[in-house]
Short mmCIF file of C-alpha atoms and ligand atoms in Angstrom, two decimals:
data_model
loop_
_atom_site.label_atom_id
_atom_site.label_comp_id
_atom_site.label_asym_id
_atom_site.label_seq_id
_atom_site.Cartn_x
_atom_site.Cartn_y
_atom_site.Cartn_z
CA MET A 1 0.00 0.00 0.00
CA THR A 2 1.29 3.41 -0.88
CA GLY A 3 0.28 6.48 1.06
CA SER A 4 -1.33 6.57 4.47
CA PHE A 5 -4.43 4.74 5.60
CA SER A 6 -6.38 8.00 5.71
CA GLU A 7 -6.13 8.07 1.91
CA LEU A 8 -7.88 4.70 1.79
CA ILE A 9 -10.62 6.00 4.06
CA GLU A 10 -10.94 8.98 1.72
CA LYS A 11 -11.13 6.65 -1.29
CA LYS A 12 -13.92 4.59 0.28
CA LYS A 13 -15.66 7.76 1.46
CA GLN A 14 -15.84 8.80 -2.19
CA GLY A 15 -17.39 5.43 -3.04
CA ARG A 16 -14.43 4.06 -4.93
CA GLU A 17 -13.36 0.42 -4.96
CA LEU A 18 -10.44 -0.68 -2.78
CA THR A 19 -7.91 -2.92 -4.51
CA ASP A 20 -7.04 -6.44 -3.33
CA GLU A 21 -3.72 -5.10 -1.97
CA GLU A 22 -5.40 -2.24 -0.12
CA LEU A 23 -7.90 -4.60 1.54
CA ALA A 24 -5.08 -6.96 2.52
CA ALA A 25 -3.06 -4.09 3.99
CA TRP A 26 -6.08 -2.93 6.01
CA ILE A 27 -6.79 -6.36 7.50
CA ASP A 28 -3.06 -6.91 8.19
CA GLY A 29 -3.02 -3.58 9.98
CA VAL A 30 -6.13 -4.48 11.99
CA VAL A 31 -4.62 -7.76 13.16
CA GLY A 32 -1.09 -6.44 13.71
CA GLY A 33 -2.26 -3.26 15.38
CA SER A 34 -0.51 -0.85 13.01
CA ILE A 35 -3.83 0.73 11.99
CA PRO A 36 -5.48 2.38 14.98
CA GLU A 37 -9.07 1.56 15.90
CA TYR A 38 -10.28 5.09 15.13
CA GLN A 39 -9.16 4.72 11.53
CA THR A 40 -10.72 1.28 11.17
CA SER A 41 -13.92 2.68 12.71
CA ALA A 42 -13.97 5.44 10.09
CA MET A 43 -13.38 2.88 7.33
CA LEU A 44 -16.25 0.74 8.64
CA MET A 45 -18.56 3.77 8.57
CA ALA A 46 -17.44 4.63 5.03
CA ILE A 47 -18.21 1.02 3.99
CA TYR A 48 -21.54 1.24 5.79
CA PHE A 49 -22.57 4.24 3.66
CA ARG A 50 -20.78 3.45 0.40
CA GLY A 51 -21.07 -0.34 0.33
CA MET A 52 -18.67 -2.66 -1.43
CA SER A 53 -18.63 -4.20 -4.89
CA PRO A 54 -19.08 -7.99 -5.10
CA HIS A 55 -15.37 -8.37 -5.84
CA GLU A 56 -14.34 -6.19 -2.90
CA THR A 57 -16.69 -8.11 -0.60
CA SER A 58 -15.23 -11.46 -1.68
CA ARG A 59 -11.67 -10.20 -1.23
CA LEU A 60 -12.39 -8.67 2.17
CA THR A 61 -13.83 -12.05 3.20
CA TYR A 62 -10.74 -13.83 1.91
CA CYS A 63 -8.54 -11.51 3.99
CA ILE A 64 -10.68 -12.08 7.11
CA ALA A 65 -10.58 -15.86 6.55
CA HIS A 66 -6.79 -15.79 6.29
CA SER A 67 -6.28 -13.49 9.27
CA GLY A 68 -6.10 -16.56 11.52
CA ASP A 69 -5.90 -20.31 11.26
CA VAL A 70 -7.48 -21.95 8.23
CA ILE A 71 -8.51 -25.47 9.18
CA ASP A 72 -6.95 -28.18 7.04
CA LEU A 73 -9.53 -30.93 6.53
CA SER A 74 -7.58 -32.74 3.82
CA SER A 75 -7.02 -35.81 5.98
CA LEU A 76 -10.78 -36.45 5.80
CA HIS A 77 -11.50 -38.29 2.56
CA GLY A 78 -14.55 -37.03 0.73
CA ILE A 79 -16.56 -33.86 0.42
CA LYS A 80 -16.81 -31.92 3.67
CA ALA A 81 -19.97 -29.89 4.34
CA ASP A 82 -20.70 -27.06 6.71
CA LYS A 83 -23.96 -25.38 7.68
CA HIS A 84 -24.56 -21.95 9.14
CA SER A 85 -27.61 -20.24 10.56
CA SER A 86 -27.80 -16.46 10.77
CA GLY A 87 -29.34 -16.96 14.22
CA GLY A 88 -32.77 -17.35 15.66
CA VAL A 89 -35.12 -18.50 18.38
CA ALA A 90 -35.96 -22.21 18.91
CA ASP A 91 -33.52 -22.71 16.04
CA THR A 92 -32.51 -26.26 17.02
CA VAL A 93 -31.26 -27.25 13.60
CA SER A 94 -27.54 -27.99 13.79
CA ILE A 95 -27.54 -30.72 16.43
CA PRO A 96 -30.09 -33.04 14.79
CA LEU A 97 -28.90 -32.07 11.29
CA ILE A 98 -25.32 -33.22 11.92
CA ALA A 99 -26.56 -36.57 13.23
CA VAL A 100 -28.97 -37.09 10.33
CA ALA A 101 -26.50 -36.01 7.62
CA ALA A 102 -23.66 -38.04 9.15
CA SER A 103 -25.87 -41.13 9.32
CA CYS A 104 -26.58 -40.65 5.58
CA GLY A 105 -22.87 -40.61 4.71
CA ALA A 106 -22.07 -36.89 4.77
CA LEU A 107 -18.94 -35.51 6.42
CA MET A 108 -19.70 -32.66 8.76
CA PRO A 109 -16.81 -31.31 10.83
CA LYS A 110 -18.74 -28.48 12.47
CA MET A 111 -17.49 -25.49 14.40
CA SER A 112 -20.20 -23.56 16.18
CA GLY A 113 -20.63 -20.51 18.35
CA ARG A 114 -22.41 -19.46 21.53
CA GLY A 115 -25.66 -17.56 21.88
CA LEU A 116 -25.91 -13.81 22.23
CA GLY A 117 -28.94 -11.62 22.97
CA HIS A 118 -32.22 -13.26 22.03
CA THR A 119 -30.58 -15.96 19.87
CA GLY A 120 -29.24 -19.31 21.03
CA GLY A 121 -25.97 -21.01 20.17
CA THR A 122 -25.21 -24.65 19.47
CA ILE A 123 -22.20 -24.81 21.78
CA ASP A 124 -24.21 -23.65 24.81
CA LYS A 125 -26.90 -26.21 24.01
CA LEU A 126 -24.38 -29.07 23.78
CA GLU A 127 -22.90 -28.10 27.13
CA ALA A 128 -26.24 -29.07 28.71
CA ILE A 129 -25.27 -32.70 27.97
CA PRO A 130 -23.36 -34.14 30.96
CA GLY A 131 -19.69 -34.62 30.05
CA PHE A 132 -19.95 -33.32 26.47
CA ASN A 133 -16.62 -31.80 25.40
CA VAL A 134 -16.89 -28.90 22.93
CA ASN A 135 -13.12 -28.26 23.06
CA LEU A 136 -11.68 -31.38 21.47
CA SER A 137 -8.11 -31.36 20.21
CA PRO A 138 -7.91 -31.04 16.42
CA SER A 139 -6.80 -34.68 16.10
CA ALA A 140 -9.65 -36.00 18.29
CA PHE A 141 -12.11 -33.87 16.28
CA MET A 142 -10.84 -35.22 12.96
CA ASP A 143 -10.82 -38.77 14.28
CA ILE A 144 -14.48 -38.60 15.32
CA VAL A 145 -15.53 -37.06 12.01
CA SER A 146 -13.67 -39.74 10.07
CA ARG A 147 -15.30 -42.54 12.10
CA LEU A 148 -18.81 -41.14 12.61
CA GLY A 149 -19.20 -38.49 9.90
CA GLY A 150 -19.77 -35.61 12.28
CA ALA A 151 -18.60 -33.78 15.39
CA ILE A 152 -19.26 -30.31 16.80
CA ILE A 153 -16.69 -28.15 18.56
CA ALA A 154 -16.50 -24.54 19.67
CA GLN A 155 -14.88 -22.22 17.20
CA THR A 156 -11.41 -21.44 18.49
CA SER A 157 -10.16 -17.92 19.06
CA ASP A 158 -7.54 -18.47 16.34
CA ILE A 159 -10.18 -18.54 13.59
CA ALA A 160 -10.72 -15.32 11.58
CA VAL A 161 -8.86 -13.17 14.10
CA ALA A 162 -9.68 -9.96 12.21
CA ASP A 163 -13.40 -10.66 12.51
CA LYS A 164 -13.32 -10.39 16.30
CA LYS A 165 -11.62 -7.01 16.14
CA LEU A 166 -13.87 -5.72 13.38
CA TYR A 167 -17.01 -7.00 15.07
CA ALA A 168 -16.10 -5.38 18.38
CA LEU A 169 -15.66 -2.05 16.60
CA ARG A 170 -18.85 -2.45 14.54
CA ASP A 171 -20.75 -3.15 17.72
CA VAL A 172 -19.84 0.26 19.19
CA THR A 173 -19.89 2.33 15.99
CA ALA A 174 -23.40 1.47 14.70
CA THR A 175 -21.97 -0.39 11.71
CA VAL A 176 -23.21 -3.93 12.38
CA ASP A 177 -26.13 -3.82 9.94
CA SER A 178 -24.24 -3.58 6.67
CA VAL A 179 -24.66 -6.41 4.16
CA PRO A 180 -21.00 -6.58 3.03
CA LEU A 181 -19.81 -6.39 6.65
CA ILE A 182 -22.23 -9.07 7.92
CA ALA A 183 -21.61 -11.31 4.91
CA SER A 184 -17.80 -11.03 5.12
CA SER A 185 -17.92 -11.63 8.88
CA ILE A 186 -19.98 -14.82 8.61
CA MET A 187 -18.31 -16.13 5.46
CA GLY A 188 -14.80 -15.29 6.70
CA LYS A 189 -15.35 -17.78 9.51
CA LYS A 190 -16.94 -20.32 7.16
CA LEU A 191 -14.03 -20.14 4.68
CA ALA A 192 -11.57 -20.62 7.55
CA SER A 193 -13.49 -23.68 8.73
CA GLY A 194 -12.26 -25.51 5.65
CA ALA A 195 -15.36 -27.26 4.28
CA ASP A 196 -15.97 -27.72 0.53
CA VAL A 197 -19.72 -27.18 0.71
CA ILE A 198 -21.47 -24.44 2.68
CA VAL A 199 -25.23 -24.51 3.23
CA LEU A 200 -26.61 -21.32 4.73
CA ASP A 201 -29.86 -20.82 6.60
CA VAL A 202 -30.59 -17.10 6.44
CA LYS A 203 -33.46 -16.12 8.69
CA TRP A 204 -35.94 -13.35 8.02
CA GLY A 205 -38.45 -11.73 10.35
CA THR A 206 -38.88 -10.21 13.77
CA GLY A 207 -36.46 -12.62 15.44
CA ALA A 208 -33.78 -12.36 12.72
CA PHE A 209 -30.92 -10.07 11.81
CA MET A 210 -32.78 -9.28 8.61
CA GLU A 211 -36.36 -8.18 9.19
CA THR A 212 -37.65 -8.45 5.60
CA ARG A 213 -37.51 -11.23 3.05
CA GLU A 214 -35.82 -8.86 0.62
CA ALA A 215 -33.04 -7.99 3.06
CA ALA A 216 -32.49 -11.64 3.96
CA THR A 217 -32.41 -12.57 0.28
CA ALA A 218 -29.87 -9.82 -0.44
CA LEU A 219 -27.64 -11.06 2.40
CA ALA A 220 -28.03 -14.65 1.17
CA ARG A 221 -27.05 -13.68 -2.40
CA THR A 222 -23.99 -11.84 -1.17
CA MET A 223 -22.89 -14.81 0.94
CA VAL A 224 -23.45 -17.27 -1.93
CA ASP A 225 -21.33 -15.05 -4.21
CA ILE A 226 -18.57 -14.83 -1.61
CA GLY A 227 -18.50 -18.60 -1.14
CA GLU A 228 -18.50 -19.36 -4.86
CA ASP A 229 -15.87 -16.68 -5.60
CA ASN A 230 -13.67 -18.37 -3.01
CA GLY A 231 -14.08 -21.85 -4.47
CA LYS A 232 -16.79 -23.22 -2.18
CA ARG A 233 -20.08 -24.69 -3.35
CA THR A 234 -22.49 -22.44 -1.53
CA VAL A 235 -26.27 -22.60 -1.33
CA ALA A 236 -28.54 -20.51 0.89
CA TYR A 237 -32.09 -20.90 2.07
CA VAL A 238 -34.16 -18.03 3.40
CA THR A 239 -36.34 -19.31 6.25
CA ASP A 240 -38.92 -17.87 8.60
CA MET A 241 -37.96 -16.33 11.94
CA ASN A 242 -41.08 -14.28 12.62
CA GLU A 243 -42.16 -16.89 15.14
CA PRO A 244 -39.93 -19.41 16.95
CA LEU A 245 -38.90 -22.21 14.54
CA GLY A 246 -39.30 -25.17 16.90
CA ASN A 247 -41.03 -25.22 20.28
CA ALA A 248 -38.14 -25.20 22.74
CA VAL A 249 -36.16 -22.09 23.72
CA GLY A 250 -33.36 -22.69 26.21
CA ASN A 251 -30.35 -24.94 26.21
CA ALA A 252 -31.30 -28.24 27.88
CA LEU A 253 -34.81 -27.87 26.46
CA GLU A 254 -33.40 -27.55 22.95
CA VAL A 255 -31.27 -30.66 23.42
CA LEU A 256 -34.49 -32.50 24.30
CA GLU A 257 -36.12 -31.06 21.21
CA ALA A 258 -33.19 -32.32 19.12
CA VAL A 259 -33.82 -35.79 20.55
CA GLN A 260 -37.53 -35.47 19.72
CA VAL A 261 -36.61 -34.66 16.12
CA LEU A 262 -34.30 -37.67 15.94
CA LYS A 263 -37.05 -39.87 17.40
CA GLY A 264 -39.39 -38.72 14.61
CA GLN A 265 -41.47 -36.60 16.99
CA GLY A 266 -40.12 -33.12 16.23
CA PRO A 267 -42.28 -30.09 15.46
CA GLN A 268 -43.15 -30.06 11.79
CA LYS A 269 -41.70 -26.69 10.85
CA LEU A 270 -38.34 -27.42 12.48
CA VAL A 271 -38.24 -30.87 10.89
CA ASP A 272 -39.03 -29.36 7.50
CA VAL A 273 -36.02 -27.02 7.69
CA ILE A 274 -33.74 -29.84 8.88
CA LEU A 275 -34.85 -32.19 6.08
CA THR A 276 -34.36 -29.52 3.41
CA LEU A 277 -30.90 -28.47 4.62
CA CYS A 278 -29.92 -32.14 4.95
CA GLY A 279 -31.26 -32.85 1.45
CA GLU A 280 -29.13 -30.00 0.11
CA ILE A 281 -26.04 -31.23 1.94
CA LEU A 282 -26.51 -34.78 0.60
CA LEU A 283 -27.01 -33.42 -2.92
CA GLN A 284 -23.98 -31.12 -2.76
CA SER A 285 -21.88 -33.89 -1.22
CA GLY A 286 -22.66 -36.13 -4.21
CA ILE A 287 -24.55 -38.64 -2.06
CA THR A 288 -27.89 -38.17 -3.82
CA GLU A 289 -28.81 -36.86 -7.26
CA THR A 290 -31.65 -34.62 -6.24
CA ILE A 291 -32.64 -32.68 -3.18
CA GLU A 292 -35.88 -34.68 -2.95
CA GLN A 293 -33.83 -37.91 -2.78
CA GLY A 294 -31.73 -36.26 -0.12
CA ARG A 295 -34.79 -35.29 1.90
CA GLN A 296 -36.12 -38.86 1.54
CA ARG A 297 -32.80 -40.31 2.76
CA ALA A 298 -32.88 -37.98 5.74
CA ARG A 299 -36.47 -38.99 6.52
CA GLU A 300 -35.51 -42.68 6.38
CA ALA A 301 -32.52 -42.11 8.64
CA ILE A 302 -34.87 -40.67 11.25
CA GLU A 303 -37.62 -43.28 10.80
CA SER A 304 -35.18 -46.20 11.01
CA GLY A 305 -33.54 -44.88 14.18
CA ARG A 306 -30.13 -44.66 12.45
CA ALA A 307 -29.86 -40.91 12.98
CA LEU A 308 -30.66 -41.20 16.69
CA HIS A 309 -28.14 -44.00 17.06
CA ARG A 310 -25.51 -41.90 15.30
CA PHE A 311 -26.28 -38.99 17.60
CA ALA A 312 -25.69 -41.23 20.64
CA SER A 313 -22.37 -42.37 19.16
CA ILE A 314 -21.22 -38.79 18.52
CA VAL A 315 -22.25 -37.73 22.04
CA GLN A 316 -20.31 -40.63 23.50
CA ALA A 317 -17.26 -39.98 21.32
CA GLN A 318 -17.24 -36.37 22.56
CA GLY A 319 -17.22 -37.52 26.18
CA GLY A 320 -20.94 -37.15 26.82
CA ASP A 321 -23.22 -39.66 28.46
CA PRO A 322 -26.00 -40.54 25.98
CA ALA A 323 -28.23 -41.86 28.79
CA PHE A 324 -30.19 -38.57 28.70
CA ILE A 325 -31.67 -39.65 25.37
CA ASP A 326 -33.99 -42.03 27.21
CA SER A 327 -33.82 -40.31 30.61
CA PRO A 328 -34.36 -36.56 30.05
CA GLN A 329 -34.18 -35.94 33.80
CA LEU A 330 -30.40 -36.40 33.49
CA LEU A 331 -30.20 -32.99 31.79
CA PRO A 332 -30.17 -29.80 33.92
CA GLN A 333 -33.70 -29.21 35.27
CA ALA A 334 -35.24 -25.91 36.34
CA ALA A 335 -36.79 -25.73 39.83
CA VAL A 336 -40.11 -24.26 38.71
CA ARG A 337 -42.48 -25.02 35.87
CA LEU A 338 -45.33 -22.68 35.06
CA GLN A 339 -47.94 -23.33 32.42
CA VAL A 340 -49.22 -20.34 30.46
CA THR A 341 -52.76 -20.74 29.17
CA ALA A 342 -55.01 -18.91 26.73
CA PRO A 343 -57.07 -16.25 28.57
CA ARG A 344 -60.02 -16.75 26.16
CA ASP A 345 -61.01 -18.50 22.94
CA GLY A 346 -59.34 -17.14 19.83
CA ILE A 347 -56.71 -17.46 17.12
CA ILE A 348 -53.00 -16.99 17.73
CA THR A 349 -52.25 -14.12 15.34
CA ARG A 350 -48.68 -13.32 16.39
CA ILE A 351 -45.81 -14.96 18.31
CA ASP A 352 -43.01 -12.41 18.18
CA ALA A 353 -39.83 -14.49 17.92
CA ARG A 354 -37.56 -11.76 19.25
CA ARG A 355 -39.72 -11.12 22.31
CA VAL A 356 -39.90 -14.86 23.03
CA GLY A 357 -36.12 -15.03 22.77
CA VAL A 358 -35.69 -12.02 25.05
CA ALA A 359 -38.12 -13.54 27.58
CA ALA A 360 -36.00 -16.71 27.66
CA MET A 361 -32.85 -14.60 27.97
CA HIS A 362 -34.32 -12.85 31.01
CA LEU A 363 -34.91 -16.26 32.62
CA GLY A 364 -31.16 -16.87 32.26
CA ALA A 365 -31.17 -18.99 29.08
CA GLY A 366 -29.23 -16.37 27.11
CA ARG A 367 -26.65 -13.61 27.44
CA ARG A 368 -27.19 -9.88 27.25
CA THR A 369 -23.43 -9.41 26.73
CA LYS A 370 -20.72 -11.88 25.81
CA GLU A 371 -19.48 -11.91 29.42
CA ASP A 372 -22.81 -12.99 31.00
CA SER A 373 -23.14 -16.50 32.38
CA ILE A 374 -26.19 -18.57 31.51
CA ASP A 375 -28.35 -21.21 33.19
CA LEU A 376 -28.61 -24.29 30.98
CA SER A 377 -31.80 -25.56 32.64
CA VAL A 378 -34.16 -22.63 32.08
CA GLY A 379 -36.27 -21.57 29.12
CA LEU A 380 -39.68 -22.13 27.70
CA THR A 381 -41.54 -24.57 25.53
CA MET A 382 -44.14 -23.19 23.16
CA ALA A 383 -47.28 -25.23 22.49
CA VAL A 384 -48.75 -23.13 19.66
CA LYS A 385 -47.87 -21.65 16.29
CA THR A 386 -49.26 -18.59 14.53
CA GLY A 387 -52.65 -19.42 13.03
CA ASP A 388 -53.61 -21.99 15.69
CA VAL A 389 -57.12 -21.87 17.13
CA VAL A 390 -57.07 -22.05 20.94
CA ARG A 391 -59.73 -22.46 23.63
CA VAL A 392 -59.75 -20.66 26.95
CA GLY A 393 -57.46 -22.44 29.42
CA GLN A 394 -55.55 -24.31 26.72
CA PRO A 395 -51.77 -24.39 27.37
CA VAL A 396 -49.82 -22.11 25.02
CA ALA A 397 -46.40 -22.48 26.67
CA THR A 398 -44.56 -23.90 29.67
CA ILE A 399 -41.98 -21.77 31.45
CA HIS A 400 -38.98 -23.43 33.11
CA ALA A 401 -37.56 -20.99 35.66
CA ARG A 402 -35.33 -20.78 38.73
CA SER A 403 -38.08 -19.22 40.85
CA LEU A 404 -41.79 -18.53 40.70
CA ASP A 405 -41.06 -14.78 40.64
CA GLU A 406 -38.90 -15.15 37.55
CA ALA A 407 -41.52 -17.40 35.97
CA ARG A 408 -44.22 -14.75 36.56
CA VAL A 409 -42.08 -12.04 34.94
CA CYS A 410 -41.54 -14.33 31.97
CA GLU A 411 -45.27 -15.03 31.78
CA GLU A 412 -45.97 -11.31 31.36
CA GLU A 413 -43.25 -10.98 28.71
CA LEU A 414 -44.58 -14.00 26.89
CA LYS A 415 -48.12 -12.61 26.93
CA SER A 416 -46.85 -9.42 25.30
CA ALA A 417 -45.10 -11.52 22.65
CA LEU A 418 -48.36 -13.25 21.73
CA SER A 419 -51.50 -11.81 20.17
CA LEU A 420 -54.87 -13.47 20.32
CA GLY A 421 -57.43 -12.39 17.74
CA GLU A 422 -60.68 -13.39 16.08
CA THR A 423 -59.72 -13.29 12.40
CA PRO A 424 -57.74 -16.17 10.85
CA VAL A 425 -54.19 -15.29 9.76
CA PRO A 426 -51.95 -17.19 7.35
CA ARG A 427 -49.32 -19.51 8.83
CA TRP A 428 -45.69 -18.51 8.33
CA GLN A 429 -44.09 -20.48 5.52
CA ALA A 430 -40.96 -22.23 6.83
CA ILE A 431 -38.80 -21.98 3.69
CA VAL A 432 -39.37 -19.03 1.38
CA ALA A 433 -36.43 -19.03 -1.06
CA LYS A 434 -33.33 -20.84 -2.24
CA ILE A 435 -30.32 -18.97 -3.60
CA SER A 436 -27.54 -20.58 -5.60
CA ARG A 437 -25.16 -19.38 -8.30
CA ALA A 438 -26.53 -21.88 -10.80
CA ASP A 439 -30.22 -21.05 -10.38
CA GLY A 440 -30.23 -17.58 -8.84
CA VAL A 441 -33.14 -16.91 -6.51
CA ILE A 442 -35.94 -19.49 -6.47
CA VAL A 443 -38.94 -18.27 -4.51
CA PHE A 444 -41.18 -20.95 -2.98
CA LYS A 445 -44.88 -20.18 -2.98
N1 URA B 26 -23.00 -12.92 12.68
C1 URA B 26 -21.68 -12.74 12.48
O1 URA B 26 -20.91 -13.66 12.70
N2 URA B 26 -21.24 -11.56 12.03
C2 URA B 26 -22.06 -10.54 11.77
O2 URA B 26 -21.60 -9.51 11.36
C3 URA B 26 -23.44 -10.73 11.99
C4 URA B 26 -23.88 -11.94 12.43
CA1 CA B 27 -28.11 -20.78 16.21
#
């Protein structure tokens, strides 16, 4: 890079494209500390207002991916697949999905994160399982994936080092909600995770990062372009997060919901998303020829009990005791259960996913800030979906709390998250679009 970094800020401020070398110099300077945070903050704001071209976005992502360790998965023979969710409420997809896909022959070495705010995280959920180790050594991780087809570990701090610094600055400079910055942040970590295939679940709605279908679709397109530009087969689905996806919100409760899914008793909407993402993974991994065949394989893996058995094997291999699968009381249990019932006859016209997530966070299931500790036992289980007809006194949710006082507070929050009306409303469609380079945007009606 010639000249000072302020010239690059000026260039972006004028809406011009940064070169590959300029982007690399910026990210090097972020990681090495030679570019001060106030200059990076100004650059982030310039990007926020001016955006980035598709090429710039892909190159920025490449630089973020290479700012830390890039996982070498070459000792695993076959196509490796990864899945990412942009975050949601009752979004218990990854845990059952890995078991189902692995039992169908896919290879899924998965690195996951923790929950923040109203959204949950896979690593927190897995820690509800007694003994489960989310910090395996790289060799133990690879060994389990090669034997069982899947394992899930916490993303290490050496992955995409620049992303942590950039995200911390975005968080305090009002520059989080920028498509190129979100897309490069997520995809930087995915590229560093080393898989060949990336299947993205981009949520839209009240409980999602992206509140409209259009915004979610735009983010999905950008991430697909980044993945493909960097040599990864990348497919994205846009899915509903206006209401909670499954029924369970809270860590131990979501592990139980994962078991329900694997026993063939999961909530339909959650199962639908899992089957579709699994179908896509099997297709992209060359295991089936169509997504419908992939979905069928996934369904059979659940119905035959193979997926549940594989889940037990993965849990055991990661140091966990699979006994909870048949004895749920072995998972952390909250002291108090409180049933919330419908105050009158009516139709559920709204279940605000974000408010439900926040209510669970207030119980202790989630973190307000990264430093907060969480209680793995607490949360809530929803018994209704938008569009359901309910009778007075019918249970709509069960709250699992540490005390009756906390349960009562949650009950009030939950009531404000739900609306009861007289006029029928349409149900939220689980999967609204698929985005791939080959087919562009396919909207599902
Ligand atoms: N998730 C991320 O990892 N990064 C973002 O910028 C937004 C969501
Ligand atoms: Ca999640």
